[in-house]
Short mmCIF file of C-alpha atoms in Angstrom, two decimals:
data_model
loop_
_atom_site.label_atom_id
_atom_site.label_comp_id
_atom_site.label_asym_id
_atom_site.label_seq_id
_atom_site.Cartn_x
_atom_site.Cartn_y
_atom_site.Cartn_z
CA MET A 1055 -14.45 137.95 77.83
CA LEU A 1056 -17.47 136.15 76.52
CA ILE A 1057 -17.32 133.31 78.94
CA TRP A 1058 -17.21 135.85 81.90
CA PHE A 1059 -20.48 137.48 80.68
CA VAL A 1060 -21.81 134.00 80.48
CA ALA A 1061 -20.73 133.02 83.92
CA LEU A 1062 -22.30 136.25 85.41
CA TYR A 1063 -25.67 135.38 83.61
CA LEU A 1064 -25.67 131.84 85.31
CA LEU A 1065 -25.02 133.34 88.66
CA ALA A 1066 -27.83 135.72 88.32
CA THR A 1067 -30.12 132.80 87.20
CA VAL A 1068 -28.95 130.64 90.43
CA ALA A 1069 -29.63 133.76 92.44
CA ILE A 1070 -33.04 134.09 91.26
CA GLY A 1071 -33.56 130.64 91.68
CA PHE A 1072 -32.52 130.64 95.39
CA TYR A 1073 -34.73 133.69 95.98
CA ALA A 1074 -37.54 131.81 94.74
CA SER A 1075 -37.12 129.12 97.24
CA THR A 1076 -38.25 131.29 100.09
CA ARG A 1077 -41.73 130.96 98.59
CA VAL A 1078 -41.73 127.16 98.82
CA HIS A 1079 -43.80 126.18 102.13
CA ASN A 1080 -45.17 122.77 100.88
CA THR A 1081 -45.42 120.47 98.14
CA ARG A 1082 -48.04 122.30 96.42
CA ASP A 1083 -45.94 125.36 96.25
CA PHE A 1084 -43.16 123.33 94.89
CA ALA A 1085 -44.88 121.43 92.31
CA ALA A 1086 -47.51 123.89 91.14
CA GLY A 1087 -46.69 127.50 92.47
CA GLY A 1088 -49.62 127.40 95.08
CA ARG A 1089 -52.00 128.10 92.06
CA SER A 1090 -51.15 131.95 92.58
CA MET A 1091 -49.58 133.16 89.27
CA GLY A 1092 -50.95 135.66 87.00
CA PHE A 1093 -51.12 135.87 83.24
CA PRO A 1094 -47.53 137.36 82.33
CA ILE A 1095 -45.76 134.81 84.44
CA VAL A 1096 -47.60 131.83 83.22
CA ALA A 1097 -47.60 132.96 79.75
CA ALA A 1098 -43.57 133.61 80.14
CA MET A 1099 -43.57 129.81 81.58
CA VAL A 1100 -45.35 128.21 78.82
CA PHE A 1101 -43.36 130.13 76.26
CA ALA A 1102 -39.57 129.54 77.94
CA THR A 1103 -40.39 125.96 78.72
CA TRP A 1104 -41.20 125.12 75.26
CA PHE A 1105 -38.73 127.22 73.40
CA GLY A 1106 -35.58 125.04 74.12
CA SER A 1107 -32.46 123.99 72.57
CA GLU A 1108 -34.44 122.38 69.60
CA ALA A 1109 -35.79 125.77 68.68
CA VAL A 1110 -32.87 127.54 68.54
CA LEU A 1111 -30.31 124.79 67.15
CA GLY A 1112 -32.52 121.89 66.23
CA ILE A 1113 -35.45 123.34 64.14
CA PRO A 1114 -33.51 126.04 62.22
CA ALA A 1115 -30.79 123.37 61.21
CA THR A 1116 -33.69 120.98 59.91
CA PHE A 1117 -35.48 123.98 58.01
CA LEU A 1118 -32.13 124.46 56.27
CA GLU A 1119 -32.03 121.08 54.71
CA GLU A 1120 -36.09 120.46 54.37
CA GLY A 1121 -37.71 123.43 54.86
CA PHE A 1122 -41.12 123.76 56.48
CA ALA A 1123 -41.93 119.97 55.43
CA GLY A 1124 -39.12 118.75 57.90
CA ILE A 1125 -40.53 120.88 60.78
CA VAL A 1126 -44.20 119.97 60.75
CA GLU A 1127 -43.77 118.25 64.44
CA ASP A 1128 -42.16 121.27 65.95
CA PRO A 1129 -42.92 124.17 66.23
CA PHE A 1130 -46.22 123.94 63.98
CA GLY A 1131 -47.40 120.94 65.96
CA SER A 1132 -46.42 122.44 69.11
CA PHE A 1133 -48.36 125.43 68.47
CA TRP A 1134 -51.48 123.56 68.02
CA CYS A 1135 -50.85 121.38 71.03
CA LEU A 1136 -50.73 124.77 73.26
CA MET A 1137 -53.66 126.25 71.48
CA LEU A 1138 -55.84 122.98 71.84
CA VAL A 1139 -54.74 123.17 75.56
CA GLY A 1140 -55.73 126.73 75.98
CA LEU A 1141 -59.30 126.11 74.09
CA ILE A 1142 -60.31 122.94 75.37
CA ILE A 1143 -58.26 121.00 77.87
CA ALA A 1144 -56.87 123.83 80.64
CA ARG A 1145 -60.39 124.87 82.15
CA PRO A 1146 -61.70 121.27 82.94
CA LEU A 1147 -58.43 120.08 84.43
CA TYR A 1148 -57.99 123.46 86.27
CA ARG A 1149 -61.27 122.75 88.24
CA MET A 1150 -60.24 119.38 89.34
CA ASN A 1151 -57.63 121.06 91.52
CA LEU A 1152 -55.08 117.97 91.39
CA LEU A 1153 -51.36 118.21 91.84
CA THR A 1154 -50.52 116.28 88.67
CA ILE A 1155 -52.06 114.94 85.52
CA GLY A 1156 -51.57 111.24 86.83
CA ASP A 1157 -53.84 112.41 89.44
CA TYR A 1158 -56.49 112.85 86.78
CA PHE A 1159 -56.05 109.39 85.53
CA LYS A 1160 -56.25 108.12 89.01
CA LYS A 1161 -59.71 109.95 89.72
CA ARG A 1162 -61.14 109.22 86.31
CA TYR A 1163 -59.75 105.38 85.74
CA GLY A 1164 -58.38 104.18 89.07
CA SER A 1165 -55.02 103.47 90.14
CA GLN A 1166 -54.09 100.83 87.65
CA VAL A 1167 -54.20 103.21 84.76
CA GLU A 1168 -52.81 106.03 87.13
CA LEU A 1169 -49.37 104.01 87.50
CA ILE A 1170 -49.02 102.86 83.80
CA VAL A 1171 -49.67 106.45 82.35
CA SER A 1172 -47.58 107.89 84.83
CA LEU A 1173 -44.56 105.81 84.18
CA VAL A 1174 -45.44 106.26 80.48
CA ILE A 1175 -45.28 109.97 80.77
CA VAL A 1176 -41.91 109.91 83.07
CA MET A 1177 -40.38 107.74 80.35
CA SER A 1178 -41.39 110.50 77.59
CA TYR A 1179 -39.24 113.23 79.23
CA LEU A 1180 -36.08 111.24 78.93
CA GLY A 1181 -35.32 112.37 75.39
CA TRP A 1182 -36.48 115.82 75.87
CA ILE A 1183 -34.58 116.59 78.88
CA ALA A 1184 -31.38 114.69 77.61
CA ALA A 1185 -31.63 116.92 74.25
CA GLN A 1186 -31.39 120.14 76.60
CA LEU A 1187 -28.30 118.66 78.41
CA ILE A 1188 -26.56 117.80 75.32
CA ALA A 1189 -27.10 121.65 73.97
CA LEU A 1190 -25.76 122.76 77.07
CA GLY A 1191 -22.69 120.70 76.69
CA LEU A 1192 -22.17 122.07 73.02
CA VAL A 1193 -22.78 125.91 74.36
CA PHE A 1194 -20.17 125.47 77.29
CA ASN A 1195 -17.72 123.71 74.53
CA VAL A 1196 -18.21 126.48 71.90
CA ILE A 1197 -18.13 129.44 74.25
CA SER A 1198 -14.97 128.20 76.09
CA ASP A 1199 -13.19 127.50 72.66
CA GLY A 1200 -12.89 123.73 73.45
CA ALA A 1201 -11.50 124.36 77.03
CA ILE A 1202 -14.33 122.66 78.33
CA SER A 1203 -15.30 119.50 76.47
CA THR A 1204 -18.76 118.70 75.65
CA THR A 1205 -19.08 116.12 78.31
CA GLN A 1206 -17.81 118.37 80.82
CA GLY A 1207 -20.16 120.92 79.62
CA MET A 1208 -23.11 118.79 80.17
CA LEU A 1209 -22.14 117.69 83.72
CA LEU A 1210 -21.56 121.65 84.72
CA GLY A 1211 -25.02 122.34 82.94
CA THR A 1212 -26.90 119.59 84.82
CA PHE A 1213 -25.33 120.99 88.10
CA ILE A 1214 -26.36 124.44 87.46
CA VAL A 1215 -29.96 123.58 86.25
CA LEU A 1216 -30.39 120.98 89.30
CA LEU A 1217 -29.50 123.36 91.89
CA TYR A 1218 -32.12 125.84 91.16
CA THR A 1219 -34.85 123.51 90.49
CA LEU A 1220 -33.98 121.49 93.34
CA PHE A 1221 -34.46 124.47 95.90
CA GLY A 1222 -37.21 126.37 94.53
CA GLY A 1223 -39.30 123.81 92.25
CA MET A 1224 -42.04 125.76 90.37
CA TRP A 1225 -41.49 128.82 91.93
CA SER A 1226 -37.77 129.15 90.75
CA ILE A 1227 -38.78 128.05 87.33
CA ALA A 1228 -41.57 130.50 87.43
CA LEU A 1229 -39.23 133.59 88.07
CA THR A 1230 -36.24 132.31 86.18
CA ASP A 1231 -38.56 131.89 82.95
CA PHE A 1232 -39.57 135.16 83.35
CA PHE A 1233 -36.13 136.72 83.40
CA GLN A 1234 -35.20 134.21 80.70
CA MET A 1235 -37.83 135.12 78.35
CA ILE A 1236 -36.86 138.69 78.33
CA ILE A 1237 -33.49 137.84 77.44
CA ILE A 1238 -34.51 135.42 74.69
CA VAL A 1239 -36.82 138.07 73.02
CA VAL A 1240 -34.25 141.05 73.31
CA GLY A 1241 -31.46 138.60 72.16
CA LEU A 1242 -32.82 137.21 68.97
CA VAL A 1243 -34.81 140.23 67.93
CA TYR A 1244 -31.12 142.18 68.01
CA LEU A 1245 -29.74 139.30 66.01
CA VAL A 1246 -32.31 139.22 63.49
CA TRP A 1247 -31.85 142.99 62.88
CA LEU A 1248 -27.90 142.40 62.52
CA PHE A 1249 -27.95 139.43 60.01
CA SER A 1250 -30.70 141.12 58.01
CA ASP A 1251 -28.34 144.08 57.47
CA MET A 1252 -25.54 141.57 56.72
CA ALA A 1253 -27.53 139.84 54.26
CA GLY A 1254 -29.11 142.62 52.44
CA GLY A 1255 -32.29 143.02 54.05
CA ALA A 1256 -35.03 140.91 55.54
CA ASP A 1257 -36.85 140.92 52.34
CA VAL A 1258 -34.11 139.47 50.27
CA VAL A 1259 -33.78 136.30 52.79
CA ILE A 1260 -37.43 135.76 52.75
CA SER A 1261 -37.74 135.95 48.86
CA GLN A 1262 -34.87 133.56 48.74
CA ALA A 1263 -36.09 131.03 51.04
CA ALA A 1264 -39.54 131.35 49.11
CA SER A 1265 -37.86 130.51 45.73
CA GLU A 1266 -36.23 127.41 46.87
CA GLY A 1267 -39.60 126.26 48.40
CA LYS A 1268 -38.64 126.27 52.02
CA PHE A 1269 -42.08 127.58 52.83
CA THR A 1270 -43.67 124.37 51.23
CA PHE A 1271 -45.29 121.96 53.94
CA MET A 1272 -45.65 119.13 51.25
CA HIS A 1273 -43.93 118.38 48.30
CA SER A 1274 -46.10 115.50 47.13
CA PHE A 1275 -49.71 114.75 47.66
CA GLU A 1276 -49.72 110.75 47.25
CA PRO A 1277 -51.71 109.03 49.83
CA LYS A 1278 -48.41 108.00 51.70
CA ASP A 1279 -46.90 111.23 51.69
CA ILE A 1280 -50.27 112.78 53.42
CA VAL A 1281 -50.35 110.12 55.91
CA ALA A 1282 -46.70 110.66 57.02
CA PHE A 1283 -47.27 114.28 57.09
CA ILE A 1284 -50.51 113.82 59.64
CA GLY A 1285 -48.18 111.42 61.74
CA ALA A 1286 -45.78 114.01 61.86
CA ALA A 1287 -47.98 116.57 62.89
CA VAL A 1288 -50.01 114.73 65.34
CA THR A 1289 -46.89 113.55 67.46
CA MET A 1290 -46.42 116.96 69.09
CA MET A 1291 -49.85 118.38 68.70
CA LEU A 1292 -51.60 115.51 70.37
CA GLY A 1293 -48.57 113.81 72.09
CA SER A 1294 -47.54 116.65 74.17
CA ILE A 1295 -50.84 117.46 75.79
CA PRO A 1296 -50.99 114.61 78.32
CA GLN A 1297 -47.81 115.93 80.00
CA GLN A 1298 -46.93 117.03 83.41
CA ASP A 1299 -45.19 120.38 82.26
CA VAL A 1300 -48.28 121.36 80.46
CA TYR A 1301 -50.39 120.59 83.38
CA GLN A 1302 -48.11 122.41 85.97
CA ARG A 1303 -48.57 125.44 84.05
CA VAL A 1304 -52.25 125.24 83.84
CA MET A 1305 -52.20 124.50 87.67
CA SER A 1306 -50.11 127.20 88.45
CA ALA A 1307 -52.39 130.10 87.42
CA LYS A 1308 -54.63 131.88 89.89
CA SER A 1309 -57.71 131.19 87.47
CA GLU A 1310 -58.96 128.88 84.68
CA ASN A 1311 -59.35 131.86 82.40
CA ILE A 1312 -55.66 132.75 83.16
CA ALA A 1313 -54.66 129.34 82.50
CA ALA A 1314 -56.35 128.99 78.96
CA ARG A 1315 -55.36 132.35 77.98
CA ALA A 1316 -51.80 132.18 78.86
CA SER A 1317 -51.59 128.60 77.19
CA MET A 1318 -52.76 130.23 73.89
CA ALA A 1319 -50.74 133.11 74.30
CA GLY A 1320 -47.62 131.07 75.01
CA ALA A 1321 -48.28 129.41 71.78
CA VAL A 1322 -48.54 132.41 69.81
CA PHE A 1323 -45.07 133.71 71.20
CA TYR A 1324 -43.43 130.25 70.40
CA LEU A 1325 -44.33 129.99 66.97
CA GLY A 1326 -43.56 133.39 66.42
CA PHE A 1327 -40.24 133.28 67.99
CA CYS A 1328 -39.36 130.08 66.39
CA MET A 1329 -39.24 131.90 63.05
CA LEU A 1330 -36.22 133.94 64.28
CA PRO A 1331 -33.69 131.35 64.64
CA ILE A 1332 -35.05 129.71 61.17
CA PHE A 1333 -34.48 133.33 59.67
CA LEU A 1334 -30.80 133.58 61.39
CA VAL A 1335 -29.62 130.26 59.76
CA TYR A 1336 -31.06 130.93 56.51
CA ALA A 1337 -29.59 134.33 56.51
CA ALA A 1338 -26.47 132.68 57.61
CA SER A 1339 -26.35 130.57 54.37
CA MET A 1340 -26.40 133.67 52.28
CA ILE A 1341 -23.64 135.36 54.40
CA ASP A 1342 -21.23 132.57 54.45
CA PRO A 1343 -22.42 129.78 52.15
CA ALA A 1344 -18.99 127.78 52.39
CA LEU A 1345 -19.13 127.65 56.41
CA VAL A 1346 -22.85 126.54 56.12
CA GLN A 1347 -21.98 123.82 53.80
CA LYS A 1348 -19.11 122.71 55.83
CA TRP A 1349 -21.26 122.36 59.14
CA LEU A 1350 -24.15 120.69 57.13
CA ALA A 1351 -22.10 117.93 56.21
CA GLU A 1352 -20.66 117.67 59.68
CA ASP A 1353 -22.95 118.59 62.48
CA SER A 1354 -25.99 121.26 61.34
CA GLN A 1355 -26.60 122.20 64.82
CA MET A 1356 -23.39 124.11 65.04
CA ILE A 1357 -24.09 126.69 62.06
CA LEU A 1358 -25.46 129.29 64.11
CA PRO A 1359 -23.32 129.15 67.03
CA LEU A 1360 -20.22 129.21 65.20
CA MET A 1361 -21.67 131.81 62.74
CA ILE A 1362 -22.26 134.01 65.56
CA LEU A 1363 -18.76 133.72 66.96
CA GLU A 1364 -17.03 134.31 63.61
CA LYS A 1365 -19.05 136.96 61.99
CA THR A 1366 -20.18 139.30 65.11
CA PRO A 1367 -19.22 141.80 67.45
CA LEU A 1368 -18.94 140.60 71.12
CA PHE A 1369 -22.18 142.25 72.01
CA ALA A 1370 -23.79 140.14 69.47
CA GLN A 1371 -22.17 137.02 70.83
CA ILE A 1372 -23.17 137.85 74.29
CA MET A 1373 -26.92 138.44 73.44
CA PHE A 1374 -26.96 135.13 71.26
CA PHE A 1375 -25.41 132.88 73.87
CA GLY A 1376 -27.39 134.51 76.84
CA ALA A 1377 -30.59 133.78 74.50
CA LEU A 1378 -29.38 130.32 73.76
CA LEU A 1379 -28.79 129.46 77.39
CA SER A 1380 -31.97 131.02 78.70
CA ALA A 1381 -33.91 128.73 76.17
CA ILE A 1382 -32.02 125.87 77.35
CA MET A 1383 -32.07 126.15 80.92
CA SER A 1384 -35.48 127.34 81.01
CA THR A 1385 -36.83 124.25 79.10
CA ALA A 1386 -34.28 122.06 81.25
CA SER A 1387 -35.61 123.00 84.62
CA GLY A 1388 -39.20 122.66 83.51
CA THR A 1389 -38.88 119.34 82.01
CA LEU A 1390 -36.81 118.21 85.07
CA LEU A 1391 -39.32 119.08 87.58
CA ALA A 1392 -42.27 117.62 85.57
CA PRO A 1393 -41.27 113.89 85.58
CA SER A 1394 -40.12 114.05 88.99
CA VAL A 1395 -43.24 115.37 90.63
CA THR A 1396 -45.10 112.60 88.57
CA LEU A 1397 -42.77 109.86 89.99
CA ALA A 1398 -42.93 110.86 93.27
CA GLU A 1399 -46.78 111.49 93.58
CA ASN A 1400 -48.24 108.85 91.23
CA VAL A 1401 -45.68 106.10 91.73
CA LEU A 1402 -43.69 106.04 94.76
CA LYS A 1403 -46.38 107.33 97.11
CA ARG A 1404 -48.03 104.34 96.80
CA PHE A 1405 -45.36 102.55 98.40
CA LEU A 1406 -44.93 105.21 101.11
CA PRO A 1407 -48.30 106.47 102.31
CA GLU A 1408 -47.35 107.57 105.77
CA LEU A 1409 -45.43 110.62 104.59
CA ASN A 1410 -46.21 113.85 105.72
CA ASP A 1411 -45.93 116.89 103.54
CA LYS A 1412 -42.49 117.68 104.71
CA GLN A 1413 -41.16 114.27 104.07
CA PHE A 1414 -42.87 114.02 100.71
CA LEU A 1415 -41.39 117.34 99.76
CA LEU A 1416 -37.88 115.92 100.39
CA LEU A 1417 -38.72 112.75 98.31
CA MET A 1418 -39.80 115.12 95.41
CA ARG A 1419 -36.20 116.61 95.69
CA CYS A 1420 -34.36 113.11 96.02
CA VAL A 1421 -36.51 112.12 92.84
CA ILE A 1422 -35.38 115.27 91.14
CA VAL A 1423 -31.70 114.33 91.55
CA VAL A 1424 -32.43 110.79 90.58
CA CYS A 1425 -33.89 111.98 87.32
CA ALA A 1426 -31.22 114.38 86.57
CA VAL A 1427 -28.54 111.64 86.89
CA ALA A 1428 -30.62 109.27 84.56
CA THR A 1429 -31.19 111.63 81.73
CA LEU A 1430 -27.48 112.85 81.95
CA THR A 1431 -26.48 109.10 81.59
CA PHE A 1432 -28.86 108.71 78.64
CA ALA A 1433 -27.54 111.86 76.93
CA LEU A 1434 -24.07 110.94 77.32
CA VAL A 1435 -24.61 107.73 75.42
CA SER A 1436 -27.29 108.98 72.88
CA ASP A 1437 -26.27 109.63 69.33
CA ALA A 1438 -29.43 111.12 68.20
CA SER A 1439 -29.86 114.79 67.35
CA ILE A 1440 -31.65 117.27 69.30
CA TYR A 1441 -34.68 117.71 66.95
CA GLU A 1442 -34.89 113.84 66.80
CA MET A 1443 -34.61 113.53 70.64
CA VAL A 1444 -37.49 116.01 71.22
CA GLY A 1445 -39.65 114.61 68.20
CA ASN A 1446 -39.35 111.02 69.60
CA ALA A 1447 -40.08 111.67 73.00
CA TYR A 1448 -43.76 112.41 72.44
CA LYS A 1449 -44.39 108.97 70.55
CA VAL A 1450 -45.09 107.06 73.53
CA THR A 1451 -47.54 109.59 75.18
CA LEU A 1452 -49.27 109.92 71.67
CA VAL A 1453 -50.01 106.15 71.56
CA ALA A 1454 -50.67 105.39 75.20
CA ALA A 1455 -52.06 108.55 76.92
CA VAL A 1456 -53.55 111.00 74.65
CA VAL A 1457 -56.96 108.72 74.15
CA PRO A 1458 -57.54 107.68 77.72
CA LEU A 1459 -57.31 111.91 78.31
CA PHE A 1460 -59.57 112.85 75.74
CA ALA A 1461 -62.19 110.26 76.09
CA GLY A 1462 -61.92 110.48 79.74
CA LEU A 1463 -62.78 114.50 79.45
CA PHE A 1464 -65.25 114.17 76.63
CA TRP A 1465 -66.96 110.60 76.44
CA LYS A 1466 -68.95 110.05 79.58
CA ARG A 1467 -69.04 106.38 78.71
CA ALA A 1468 -65.37 105.81 78.59
CA THR A 1469 -64.48 103.32 81.13
CA THR A 1470 -61.44 101.82 83.23
CA GLN A 1471 -61.23 98.67 80.75
CA GLY A 1472 -61.42 101.00 77.61
CA ALA A 1473 -58.42 102.90 79.04
CA LEU A 1474 -56.42 99.86 79.49
CA PHE A 1475 -57.37 98.33 76.13
CA ALA A 1476 -56.43 101.82 74.80
CA ILE A 1477 -53.00 101.70 76.56
CA ALA A 1478 -52.19 97.94 75.50
CA PHE A 1479 -53.42 98.02 71.99
CA GLY A 1480 -51.48 101.66 71.53
CA LEU A 1481 -48.24 100.42 72.91
CA CYS A 1482 -48.26 97.25 71.58
CA SER A 1483 -48.95 98.33 67.93
CA TRP A 1484 -46.50 101.18 68.04
CA ILE A 1485 -43.59 99.12 69.38
CA TYR A 1486 -44.20 96.20 66.73
CA LEU A 1487 -44.44 98.78 63.97
CA GLU A 1488 -41.24 100.67 65.24
CA TYR A 1489 -39.20 97.84 65.00
CA SER A 1490 -40.37 96.51 61.92
CA TRP A 1491 -40.65 99.73 60.20
CA THR A 1492 -39.15 100.09 56.69
CA GLU A 1493 -38.98 103.23 54.11
CA GLU A 1494 -41.50 101.47 52.12
CA ALA A 1495 -44.15 101.20 55.03
CA PHE A 1496 -47.33 103.09 54.46
CA TRP A 1497 -48.21 104.01 58.02
CA PRO A 1498 -45.80 105.92 60.40
CA PRO A 1499 -45.66 103.62 63.72
CA GLN A 1500 -47.11 106.58 65.91
CA LEU A 1501 -50.21 107.16 63.84
CA ALA A 1502 -50.98 103.69 63.48
CA GLY A 1503 -50.73 103.43 67.43
CA LEU A 1504 -52.67 106.24 67.84
CA LEU A 1505 -55.50 104.53 65.73
CA PHE A 1506 -55.23 101.18 67.68
CA SER A 1507 -55.38 103.38 70.62
CA ILE A 1508 -58.73 104.79 69.67
CA ALA A 1509 -60.10 101.27 68.47
CA GLY A 1510 -58.95 99.79 72.04
CA MET A 1511 -60.76 102.51 73.83
CA VAL A 1512 -64.06 101.98 71.94
CA ILE A 1513 -63.68 98.24 72.17
CA GLY A 1514 -62.74 98.13 75.82
CA THR A 1515 -65.75 100.21 76.72
CA LEU A 1516 -68.52 98.64 74.68
CA LEU A 1517 -67.41 94.95 75.77
CA PRO A 1518 -68.80 93.39 79.11
CA GLN A 1519 -66.79 95.02 81.80
CA PHE A 1520 -64.49 92.72 83.74
CA LYS A 1521 -62.18 95.56 84.97
CA ARG A 1522 -63.88 98.41 86.94
CA ASN A 1523 -62.28 101.81 88.51
CA ASP A 1524 -61.24 100.95 91.89
CA ASN A 1525 -62.34 104.30 93.26
CA ASP A 1526 -65.73 103.18 92.52
CA LEU A 1527 -65.41 99.67 94.33
CA LEU A 1528 -63.77 101.80 97.17
CA ALA A 1529 -66.75 104.17 97.41
CA ALA A 1530 -69.14 101.12 97.35
CA GLN A 1531 -67.67 99.66 100.51
CA PRO A 1532 -69.41 100.05 103.68
CA GLN A 1533 -67.69 102.34 105.95
#
């Protein structure tokens, strides 16, 4: 019975996606929704895109083992990322009226920086999308009672997400995200009420978690622990900012005020609703400690789905898996479109300059298919957890794209040479430290990479300039 309700939900999602495709008339409609969306839709997109499999499966499982100290990156780092976007990033980027975040780097630093940063951004999505596809496989495996294998579930989930994203682009994502946000909110609120009753009350669950030190962010204030905390916090807080999915939501709004306020509202919704799956998993550890201990040792991501199946009525199961699928699919579609648009606009377009708008739209759709196949392949061969995949995804943008973005917006002296130095210093130091890192190492590789990137920007900008913005060179040529 459960699987039929899930099938009905999936059909409704695809139908909404196909309806949205009727609003796509050009590449700007496909990639950014034509800059025409109001506050509720943009806020829903921000929330639904970020509230993915890691929020329902990954974060709660990590919290159960490590408490707040283990989830500094996400959701807390993600919350501050979206707040910073709303407070200081959204308005200046919105005024530029560009298609992608890569276009900003081209305008500010030239085509060479645009190409490098765009490739870095595209690479960073690999882990995030793969995490969603793995989660889809797990869900289909669980709800079918093993009739659908995890691999088959990943293939099926990829096909469904690809189908509606391919046709409707940003409009499909906008309308399906709004629908999926409603399912997430209603489903999780109902389940919290149900689990509270089963565990003896919400106050009992919260006080038990507090007594075990689960709400402590740091268990030690040694210098190494403080640096590790900062490294974890900045990974998502800053590394997620120079991302196409963030930029698309900013650009889809019909005004800069809506772009900024919707980002901050999405941040509040995201942090608030991330607490609900955390509550559910901790309540589960009180309701059935034996089941939780068993799956902590085997696969902690399975605790909540199995608890729902074994301990709750059919209606609760429908609400949970509806909310879970909504969370996964909304994130998967948004993160599939973002790198595809960046790859088409900022990398491939330079080799195909004669394409008209209709041909370029076809190119974007072809790239979406290629990205889907690539991330599915990565997901099938990776053995990382969902939480690890999402956290690792933003390290590369943290060390290579954050400093050029912030310096370009807020330091007038920042130069193309400075940006290239920042990228080179950040990437090289991070890669070296990542591969040579040991438990005794003082500096987290991504934090060291960020500091080297800042140094590279300052040094490259203050040195005599041998590499200049090719936009300036073109403008200086006689016409």
